[in-house]
Amino acid sequence: MNLFQIFQCLRDSARLNTSKNSLLYRYTYGLKPRNRRLSVNRHTEFVIDGFPRSGNTYSACIVECLTSNASFSHHQHNFSNIVDAIHYNIPILLLYRSPADIVPSLLLRNPYTVPNRIIRSWIYYYSTILDYKYDRLLTLSFDCLIANPQEYLNQFFVNSSLKPRLPVFDSHINNLIREKQVACNMNAESGNILRAPYPSQQKDIEKKRYKYQMSTKDTEETARISKSLYNLHVRL
């Protein structure tokens, strides 16, 4: 393990330990204005969130482009934010994606991240949320979000008795959403195409370098959690 990987491990551990304590999470993450703006409060209408690289930016861009002043929490990637939503009885759409796809996507953003730590963090994040057995929580897989965002997001709004309704997507709407994604990438990643929240041929080529073989134990555990997540999936 090199120096950069050691630093990444320490940073990941600090984030994980912070997320275990809801009060500590609010005070540390709240130091950044963006986190204060995006995290749950008593006025939040709904939450759309999940582990990094699970369609968070795409879904947030859709809602921001196509709804009027919806107050929703997103991009916290932290189960303490979910716990706060449960405390306030706020509807939650929990996004998820196969760890086999998340690992190369995250390594593309940061090659010094340790793959097995990504897997363990994924397991901890989702298993902890599922343990709450919250009846206003629904899940949506990355594949379904990408394949049919309008119908799945609308069904979440209907099931959760929320007001927003998305129009049928056409080329104009798709262009609006992509422009929003590009703007997000410029703000967050200085326009780095390999870290962009949308697909590209260059990203697909680079991801092949980061394919990771999970251990048998991790494979079994992620399969068990994925089955539980699917049981809560938005149904059309």
PDB file of C-alpha atoms in Angstrom:
ATOM      1  CA  MET A   1       0.000   0.000   0.000  1.00  0.00           C
ATOM      2  CA  ASN A   2       1.500   3.335  -1.040  1.00  0.00           C
ATOM      3  CA  LEU A   3       1.288   6.695   0.737  1.00  0.00           C
ATOM      4  CA  PHE A   4      -1.706   7.874  -1.287  1.00  0.00           C
ATOM      5  CA  GLN A   5      -3.649   4.711  -0.466  1.00  0.00           C
ATOM      6  CA  ILE A   6      -2.838   5.087   3.228  1.00  0.00           C
ATOM      7  CA  PHE A   7      -4.154   8.657   3.136  1.00  0.00           C
ATOM      8  CA  GLN A   8      -7.290   7.488   1.318  1.00  0.00           C
ATOM      9  CA  CYS A   9      -7.870   4.768   3.950  1.00  0.00           C
ATOM     10  CA  LEU A  10      -7.545   7.299   6.766  1.00  0.00           C
ATOM     11  CA  ARG A  11      -9.941   9.685   5.034  1.00  0.00           C
ATOM     12  CA  ASP A  12     -12.484   6.932   4.362  1.00  0.00           C
ATOM     13  CA  SER A  13     -12.276   5.778   7.982  1.00  0.00           C
ATOM     14  CA  ALA A  14     -12.853   9.325   9.209  1.00  0.00           C
ATOM     15  CA  ARG A  15     -15.926   9.663   6.976  1.00  0.00           C
ATOM     16  CA  LEU A  16     -17.323   6.326   8.105  1.00  0.00           C
ATOM     17  CA  ASN A  17     -16.840   7.074  11.793  1.00  0.00           C
ATOM     18  CA  THR A  18     -18.445  10.482  11.346  1.00  0.00           C
ATOM     19  CA  SER A  19     -21.450   8.974   9.593  1.00  0.00           C
ATOM     20  CA  LYS A  20     -22.085   6.590  12.502  1.00  0.00           C
ATOM     21  CA  ASN A  21     -23.059   9.508  14.732  1.00  0.00           C
ATOM     22  CA  SER A  22     -25.944  11.624  13.455  1.00  0.00           C
ATOM     23  CA  LEU A  23     -25.067  14.619  15.651  1.00  0.00           C
ATOM     24  CA  LEU A  24     -21.388  14.486  14.681  1.00  0.00           C
ATOM     25  CA  TYR A  25     -22.398  14.156  11.026  1.00  0.00           C
ATOM     26  CA  ARG A  26     -24.524  17.304  11.162  1.00  0.00           C
ATOM     27  CA  TYR A  27     -21.792  19.386  12.753  1.00  0.00           C
ATOM     28  CA  THR A  28     -18.872  18.179  10.594  1.00  0.00           C
ATOM     29  CA  TYR A  29     -20.629  17.935   7.229  1.00  0.00           C
ATOM     30  CA  GLY A  30     -22.496  21.139   8.017  1.00  0.00           C
ATOM     31  CA  LEU A  31     -19.226  23.063   7.892  1.00  0.00           C
ATOM     32  CA  LYS A  32     -19.592  23.103   4.100  1.00  0.00           C
ATOM     33  CA  PRO A  33     -22.431  25.361   2.862  1.00  0.00           C
ATOM     34  CA  ARG A  34     -23.268  22.869   0.081  1.00  0.00           C
ATOM     35  CA  ASN A  35     -23.816  20.079   2.609  1.00  0.00           C
ATOM     36  CA  ARG A  36     -26.008  22.288   4.772  1.00  0.00           C
ATOM     37  CA  ARG A  37     -28.101  23.110   1.712  1.00  0.00           C
ATOM     38  CA  LEU A  38     -28.457  19.513   0.513  1.00  0.00           C
ATOM     39  CA  SER A  39     -28.872  17.655   3.805  1.00  0.00           C
ATOM     40  CA  VAL A  40     -32.195  16.763   5.434  1.00  0.00           C
ATOM     41  CA  ASN A  41     -34.082  19.251   7.591  1.00  0.00           C
ATOM     42  CA  ARG A  42     -37.669  19.421   8.849  1.00  0.00           C
ATOM     43  CA  HIS A  43     -38.762  21.201   5.639  1.00  0.00           C
ATOM     44  CA  THR A  44     -37.323  18.605   3.224  1.00  0.00           C
ATOM     45  CA  GLU A  45     -40.025  17.079   0.992  1.00  0.00           C
ATOM     46  CA  PHE A  46     -38.141  13.921  -0.016  1.00  0.00           C
ATOM     47  CA  VAL A  47     -34.692  12.339  -0.282  1.00  0.00           C
ATOM     48  CA  ILE A  48     -33.046  10.821  -3.365  1.00  0.00           C
ATOM     49  CA  ASP A  49     -29.664   9.442  -2.395  1.00  0.00           C
ATOM     50  CA  GLY A  50     -27.405   6.418  -2.530  1.00  0.00           C
ATOM     51  CA  PHE A  51     -23.822   5.214  -2.529  1.00  0.00           C
ATOM     52  CA  PRO A  52     -21.519   7.260  -4.819  1.00  0.00           C
ATOM     53  CA  ARG A  53     -21.724   6.452  -8.569  1.00  0.00           C
ATOM     54  CA  SER A  54     -25.268   5.075  -8.308  1.00  0.00           C
ATOM     55  CA  GLY A  55     -27.037   7.676 -10.441  1.00  0.00           C
ATOM     56  CA  ASN A  56     -27.145  10.415  -7.802  1.00  0.00           C
ATOM     57  CA  THR A  57     -26.209  13.305 -10.108  1.00  0.00           C
ATOM     58  CA  TYR A  58     -28.420  12.096 -12.958  1.00  0.00           C
ATOM     59  CA  SER A  59     -31.521  11.813 -10.771  1.00  0.00           C
ATOM     60  CA  ALA A  60     -30.832  15.143  -9.026  1.00  0.00           C
ATOM     61  CA  CYS A  61     -30.389  16.899 -12.375  1.00  0.00           C
ATOM     62  CA  ILE A  62     -33.687  15.464 -13.609  1.00  0.00           C
ATOM     63  CA  VAL A  63     -35.599  16.691 -10.557  1.00  0.00           C
ATOM     64  CA  GLU A  64     -33.902  20.105 -10.576  1.00  0.00           C
ATOM     65  CA  CYS A  65     -34.559  20.607 -14.307  1.00  0.00           C
ATOM     66  CA  LEU A  66     -38.146  19.394 -14.422  1.00  0.00           C
ATOM     67  CA  THR A  67     -39.808  20.313 -11.126  1.00  0.00           C
ATOM     68  CA  SER A  68     -40.652  23.686  -9.622  1.00  0.00           C
ATOM     69  CA  ASN A  69     -38.785  24.488  -6.422  1.00  0.00           C
ATOM     70  CA  ALA A  70     -38.833  20.945  -5.026  1.00  0.00           C
ATOM     71  CA  SER A  71     -37.106  20.855  -1.642  1.00  0.00           C
ATOM     72  CA  PHE A  72     -35.196  17.588  -1.625  1.00  0.00           C
ATOM     73  CA  SER A  73     -31.999  16.189  -0.138  1.00  0.00           C
ATOM     74  CA  HIS A  74     -29.393  14.483  -2.316  1.00  0.00           C
ATOM     75  CA  HIS A  75     -25.672  13.761  -2.700  1.00  0.00           C
ATOM     76  CA  GLN A  76     -24.949  13.161   0.984  1.00  0.00           C
ATOM     77  CA  HIS A  77     -23.927   9.478   0.542  1.00  0.00           C
ATOM     78  CA  ASN A  78     -24.204   9.149   4.295  1.00  0.00           C
ATOM     79  CA  PHE A  79     -26.646   7.008   6.217  1.00  0.00           C
ATOM     80  CA  SER A  80     -26.936   9.564   9.023  1.00  0.00           C
ATOM     81  CA  ASN A  81     -28.723  11.795   6.523  1.00  0.00           C
ATOM     82  CA  ILE A  82     -31.118   8.897   5.879  1.00  0.00           C
ATOM     83  CA  VAL A  83     -31.620   8.471   9.631  1.00  0.00           C
ATOM     84  CA  ASP A  84     -32.574  12.151   9.872  1.00  0.00           C
ATOM     85  CA  ALA A  85     -35.127  11.618   7.088  1.00  0.00           C
ATOM     86  CA  ILE A  86     -36.593   8.681   8.996  1.00  0.00           C
ATOM     87  CA  HIS A  87     -36.784  10.848  12.133  1.00  0.00           C
ATOM     88  CA  TYR A  88     -38.798  13.488  10.210  1.00  0.00           C
ATOM     89  CA  ASN A  89     -40.917  10.837   8.417  1.00  0.00           C
ATOM     90  CA  ILE A  90     -39.698  11.971   4.987  1.00  0.00           C
ATOM     91  CA  PRO A  91     -40.083   9.723   1.885  1.00  0.00           C
ATOM     92  CA  ILE A  92     -36.774   8.252   0.680  1.00  0.00           C
ATOM     93  CA  LEU A  93     -35.736   6.911  -2.710  1.00  0.00           C
ATOM     94  CA  LEU A  94     -32.569   4.919  -2.137  1.00  0.00           C
ATOM     95  CA  LEU A  95     -30.492   4.446  -5.291  1.00  0.00           C
ATOM     96  CA  TYR A  96     -28.286   1.397  -5.645  1.00  0.00           C
ATOM     97  CA  ARG A  97     -25.915  -0.142  -8.164  1.00  0.00           C
ATOM     98  CA  SER A  98     -23.922  -3.348  -8.369  1.00  0.00           C
ATOM     99  CA  PRO A  99     -20.604  -3.043  -6.475  1.00  0.00           C
ATOM    100  CA  ALA A 100     -18.936  -4.690  -9.474  1.00  0.00           C
ATOM    101  CA  ASP A 101     -19.799  -1.555 -11.459  1.00  0.00           C
ATOM    102  CA  ILE A 102     -19.225   0.939  -8.656  1.00  0.00           C
ATOM    103  CA  VAL A 103     -15.612  -0.136  -8.000  1.00  0.00           C
ATOM    104  CA  PRO A 104     -14.219   0.703 -11.481  1.00  0.00           C
ATOM    105  CA  SER A 105     -16.291   3.892 -11.594  1.00  0.00           C
ATOM    106  CA  LEU A 106     -14.873   5.113  -8.266  1.00  0.00           C
ATOM    107  CA  LEU A 107     -11.344   4.025  -9.155  1.00  0.00           C
ATOM    108  CA  LEU A 108     -11.663   6.077 -12.313  1.00  0.00           C
ATOM    109  CA  ARG A 109     -12.294   9.114 -10.125  1.00  0.00           C
ATOM    110  CA  ASN A 110      -9.554   8.222  -7.643  1.00  0.00           C
ATOM    111  CA  PRO A 111      -7.067   5.454  -8.574  1.00  0.00           C
ATOM    112  CA  TYR A 112      -5.699   5.470  -5.010  1.00  0.00           C
ATOM    113  CA  THR A 113      -8.950   4.223  -3.499  1.00  0.00           C
ATOM    114  CA  VAL A 114      -8.665   0.667  -2.132  1.00  0.00           C
ATOM    115  CA  PRO A 115     -11.233  -1.625  -3.855  1.00  0.00           C
ATOM    116  CA  ASN A 116     -12.052  -3.875  -0.920  1.00  0.00           C
ATOM    117  CA  ARG A 117     -12.730  -0.804   1.235  1.00  0.00           C
ATOM    118  CA  ILE A 118     -15.254   0.370  -1.341  1.00  0.00           C
ATOM    119  CA  ILE A 119     -17.013  -2.996  -1.095  1.00  0.00           C
ATOM    120  CA  ARG A 120     -17.031  -2.976   2.716  1.00  0.00           C
ATOM    121  CA  SER A 121     -18.351   0.601   2.757  1.00  0.00           C
ATOM    122  CA  TRP A 122     -21.096  -0.366   0.287  1.00  0.00           C
ATOM    123  CA  ILE A 123     -22.136  -3.283   2.497  1.00  0.00           C
ATOM    124  CA  TYR A 124     -22.110  -1.172   5.651  1.00  0.00           C
ATOM    125  CA  TYR A 125     -24.059   1.698   4.066  1.00  0.00           C
ATOM    126  CA  TYR A 126     -26.948  -0.374   2.720  1.00  0.00           C
ATOM    127  CA  SER A 127     -27.154  -2.955   5.500  1.00  0.00           C
ATOM    128  CA  THR A 128     -27.350  -0.193   8.112  1.00  0.00           C
ATOM    129  CA  ILE A 129     -30.167   1.604   6.269  1.00  0.00           C
ATOM    130  CA  LEU A 130     -32.111  -1.613   5.662  1.00  0.00           C
ATOM    131  CA  ASP A 131     -31.937  -2.476   9.376  1.00  0.00           C
ATOM    132  CA  TYR A 132     -34.298   0.437  10.104  1.00  0.00           C
ATOM    133  CA  LYS A 133     -37.139  -1.226   8.145  1.00  0.00           C
ATOM    134  CA  TYR A 134     -38.604   2.192   7.323  1.00  0.00           C
ATOM    135  CA  ASP A 135     -41.964   1.957   5.561  1.00  0.00           C
ATOM    136  CA  ARG A 136     -41.490   5.187   3.532  1.00  0.00           C
ATOM    137  CA  LEU A 137     -38.313   3.934   1.879  1.00  0.00           C
ATOM    138  CA  LEU A 138     -38.291   2.689  -1.701  1.00  0.00           C
ATOM    139  CA  THR A 139     -35.290   1.656  -3.785  1.00  0.00           C
ATOM    140  CA  LEU A 140     -34.337   2.125  -7.423  1.00  0.00           C
ATOM    141  CA  SER A 141     -31.554   0.332  -9.243  1.00  0.00           C
ATOM    142  CA  PHE A 142     -29.109   2.228 -11.416  1.00  0.00           C
ATOM    143  CA  ASP A 143     -30.088   0.170 -14.466  1.00  0.00           C
ATOM    144  CA  CYS A 144     -33.813   0.968 -14.109  1.00  0.00           C
ATOM    145  CA  LEU A 145     -33.098   4.645 -13.466  1.00  0.00           C
ATOM    146  CA  ILE A 146     -31.071   4.898 -16.673  1.00  0.00           C
ATOM    147  CA  ALA A 147     -33.526   2.829 -18.730  1.00  0.00           C
ATOM    148  CA  ASN A 148     -36.735   4.637 -17.728  1.00  0.00           C
ATOM    149  CA  PRO A 149     -36.149   7.609 -15.401  1.00  0.00           C
ATOM    150  CA  GLN A 150     -39.442   9.387 -16.032  1.00  0.00           C
ATOM    151  CA  GLU A 151     -41.729   6.466 -15.148  1.00  0.00           C
ATOM    152  CA  TYR A 152     -39.742   5.213 -12.164  1.00  0.00           C
ATOM    153  CA  LEU A 153     -39.303   8.640 -10.567  1.00  0.00           C
ATOM    154  CA  ASN A 154     -42.958   9.488 -11.154  1.00  0.00           C
ATOM    155  CA  GLN A 155     -43.994   6.195  -9.569  1.00  0.00           C
ATOM    156  CA  PHE A 156     -41.906   7.041  -6.504  1.00  0.00           C
ATOM    157  CA  PHE A 157     -43.676  10.400  -6.272  1.00  0.00           C
ATOM    158  CA  VAL A 158     -47.093   8.705  -6.611  1.00  0.00           C
ATOM    159  CA  ASN A 159     -46.318   5.991  -4.072  1.00  0.00           C
ATOM    160  CA  SER A 160     -45.028   8.588  -1.614  1.00  0.00           C
ATOM    161  CA  SER A 161     -47.991  10.986  -2.119  1.00  0.00           C
ATOM    162  CA  LEU A 162     -45.685  13.708  -3.444  1.00  0.00           C
ATOM    163  CA  LYS A 163     -46.733  16.464  -5.867  1.00  0.00           C
ATOM    164  CA  PRO A 164     -43.973  16.512  -8.558  1.00  0.00           C
ATOM    165  CA  ARG A 165     -44.763  14.845 -11.887  1.00  0.00           C
ATOM    166  CA  LEU A 166     -42.183  14.565 -14.653  1.00  0.00           C
ATOM    167  CA  PRO A 167     -43.184  15.026 -18.316  1.00  0.00           C
ATOM    168  CA  VAL A 168     -42.413  12.425 -20.957  1.00  0.00           C
ATOM    169  CA  PHE A 169     -38.775  12.773 -21.955  1.00  0.00           C
ATOM    170  CA  ASP A 170     -38.013  14.036 -25.459  1.00  0.00           C
ATOM    171  CA  SER A 171     -34.817  15.244 -27.108  1.00  0.00           C
ATOM    172  CA  HIS A 172     -35.259  18.754 -25.673  1.00  0.00           C
ATOM    173  CA  ILE A 173     -35.608  17.460 -22.096  1.00  0.00           C
ATOM    174  CA  ASN A 174     -32.698  15.056 -22.523  1.00  0.00           C
ATOM    175  CA  ASN A 175     -30.542  17.947 -23.739  1.00  0.00           C
ATOM    176  CA  LEU A 176     -31.543  20.065 -20.718  1.00  0.00           C
ATOM    177  CA  ILE A 177     -30.567  17.265 -18.350  1.00  0.00           C
ATOM    178  CA  ARG A 178     -27.229  16.669 -20.101  1.00  0.00           C
ATOM    179  CA  GLU A 179     -26.435  20.396 -19.970  1.00  0.00           C
ATOM    180  CA  LYS A 180     -27.134  20.324 -16.250  1.00  0.00           C
ATOM    181  CA  GLN A 181     -24.843  17.294 -15.822  1.00  0.00           C
ATOM    182  CA  VAL A 182     -22.057  18.997 -17.766  1.00  0.00           C
ATOM    183  CA  ALA A 183     -22.421  22.105 -15.593  1.00  0.00           C
ATOM    184  CA  CYS A 184     -22.245  19.957 -12.443  1.00  0.00           C
ATOM    185  CA  ASN A 185     -19.093  18.302 -13.755  1.00  0.00           C
ATOM    186  CA  MET A 186     -17.499  21.666 -14.489  1.00  0.00           C
ATOM    187  CA  ASN A 187     -18.242  22.859 -10.948  1.00  0.00           C
ATOM    188  CA  ALA A 188     -17.239  19.706  -9.103  1.00  0.00           C
ATOM    189  CA  GLU A 189     -14.534  18.162 -11.297  1.00  0.00           C
ATOM    190  CA  SER A 190     -13.262  21.075 -13.430  1.00  0.00           C
ATOM    191  CA  GLY A 191     -14.696  19.366 -16.501  1.00  0.00           C
ATOM    192  CA  ASN A 192     -12.601  16.177 -16.178  1.00  0.00           C
ATOM    193  CA  ILE A 193     -14.404  13.808 -18.562  1.00  0.00           C
ATOM    194  CA  LEU A 194     -13.174  10.699 -16.720  1.00  0.00           C
ATOM    195  CA  ARG A 195     -14.908  11.910 -13.547  1.00  0.00           C
ATOM    196  CA  ALA A 196     -18.068  13.085 -15.287  1.00  0.00           C
ATOM    197  CA  PRO A 197     -21.493  11.846 -14.075  1.00  0.00           C
ATOM    198  CA  TYR A 198     -22.491  10.650 -17.538  1.00  0.00           C
ATOM    199  CA  PRO A 199     -21.227   7.906 -19.874  1.00  0.00           C
ATOM    200  CA  SER A 200     -18.561   8.282 -22.548  1.00  0.00           C
ATOM    201  CA  GLN A 201     -16.533   5.961 -24.739  1.00  0.00           C
ATOM    202  CA  GLN A 202     -13.351   7.161 -23.053  1.00  0.00           C
ATOM    203  CA  LYS A 203     -14.707   6.249 -19.617  1.00  0.00           C
ATOM    204  CA  ASP A 204     -15.797   2.796 -20.805  1.00  0.00           C
ATOM    205  CA  ILE A 205     -12.308   2.096 -22.130  1.00  0.00           C
ATOM    206  CA  GLU A 206     -10.606   3.251 -18.937  1.00  0.00           C
ATOM    207  CA  LYS A 207     -12.964   1.298 -16.658  1.00  0.00           C
ATOM    208  CA  LYS A 208     -11.740  -1.980 -18.141  1.00  0.00           C
ATOM    209  CA  ARG A 209      -8.422  -1.360 -16.378  1.00  0.00           C
ATOM    210  CA  TYR A 210     -10.156  -1.392 -12.999  1.00  0.00           C
ATOM    211  CA  LYS A 211     -12.190  -4.576 -13.038  1.00  0.00           C
ATOM    212  CA  TYR A 212     -12.070  -6.088  -9.561  1.00  0.00           C
ATOM    213  CA  GLN A 213     -12.687  -9.673  -8.443  1.00  0.00           C
ATOM    214  CA  MET A 214     -14.587  -9.704  -5.148  1.00  0.00           C
ATOM    215  CA  SER A 215     -13.928 -12.341  -2.501  1.00  0.00           C
ATOM    216  CA  THR A 216     -16.476 -15.129  -2.047  1.00  0.00           C
ATOM    217  CA  LYS A 217     -17.590 -13.659   1.278  1.00  0.00           C
ATOM    218  CA  ASP A 218     -18.129 -10.185  -0.180  1.00  0.00           C
ATOM    219  CA  THR A 219     -19.941 -11.636  -3.196  1.00  0.00           C
ATOM    220  CA  GLU A 220     -22.358 -13.534  -0.950  1.00  0.00           C
ATOM    221  CA  GLU A 221     -22.941 -10.553   1.317  1.00  0.00           C
ATOM    222  CA  THR A 222     -23.538  -8.078  -1.500  1.00  0.00           C
ATOM    223  CA  ALA A 223     -25.911 -10.551  -3.180  1.00  0.00           C
ATOM    224  CA  ARG A 224     -27.923 -10.853   0.045  1.00  0.00           C
ATOM    225  CA  ILE A 225     -28.181  -7.071   0.417  1.00  0.00           C
ATOM    226  CA  SER A 226     -29.034  -6.607  -3.271  1.00  0.00           C
ATOM    227  CA  LYS A 227     -31.932  -9.035  -2.869  1.00  0.00           C
ATOM    228  CA  SER A 228     -33.245  -7.041   0.107  1.00  0.00           C
ATOM    229  CA  LEU A 229     -32.907  -3.816  -1.873  1.00  0.00           C
ATOM    230  CA  TYR A 230     -34.772  -5.315  -4.807  1.00  0.00           C
ATOM    231  CA  ASN A 231     -37.652  -6.316  -2.514  1.00  0.00           C
ATOM    232  CA  LEU A 232     -38.215  -2.586  -1.864  1.00  0.00           C
ATOM    233  CA  HIS A 233     -37.830  -1.586  -5.513  1.00  0.00           C
ATOM    234  CA  VAL A 234     -40.259   0.877  -7.117  1.00  0.00           C
ATOM    235  CA  ARG A 235     -42.794  -1.151  -9.111  1.00  0.00           C
ATOM    236  CA  LEU A 236     -44.334   0.171 -12.303  1.00  0.00           C
TER     237      LEU A 236
END
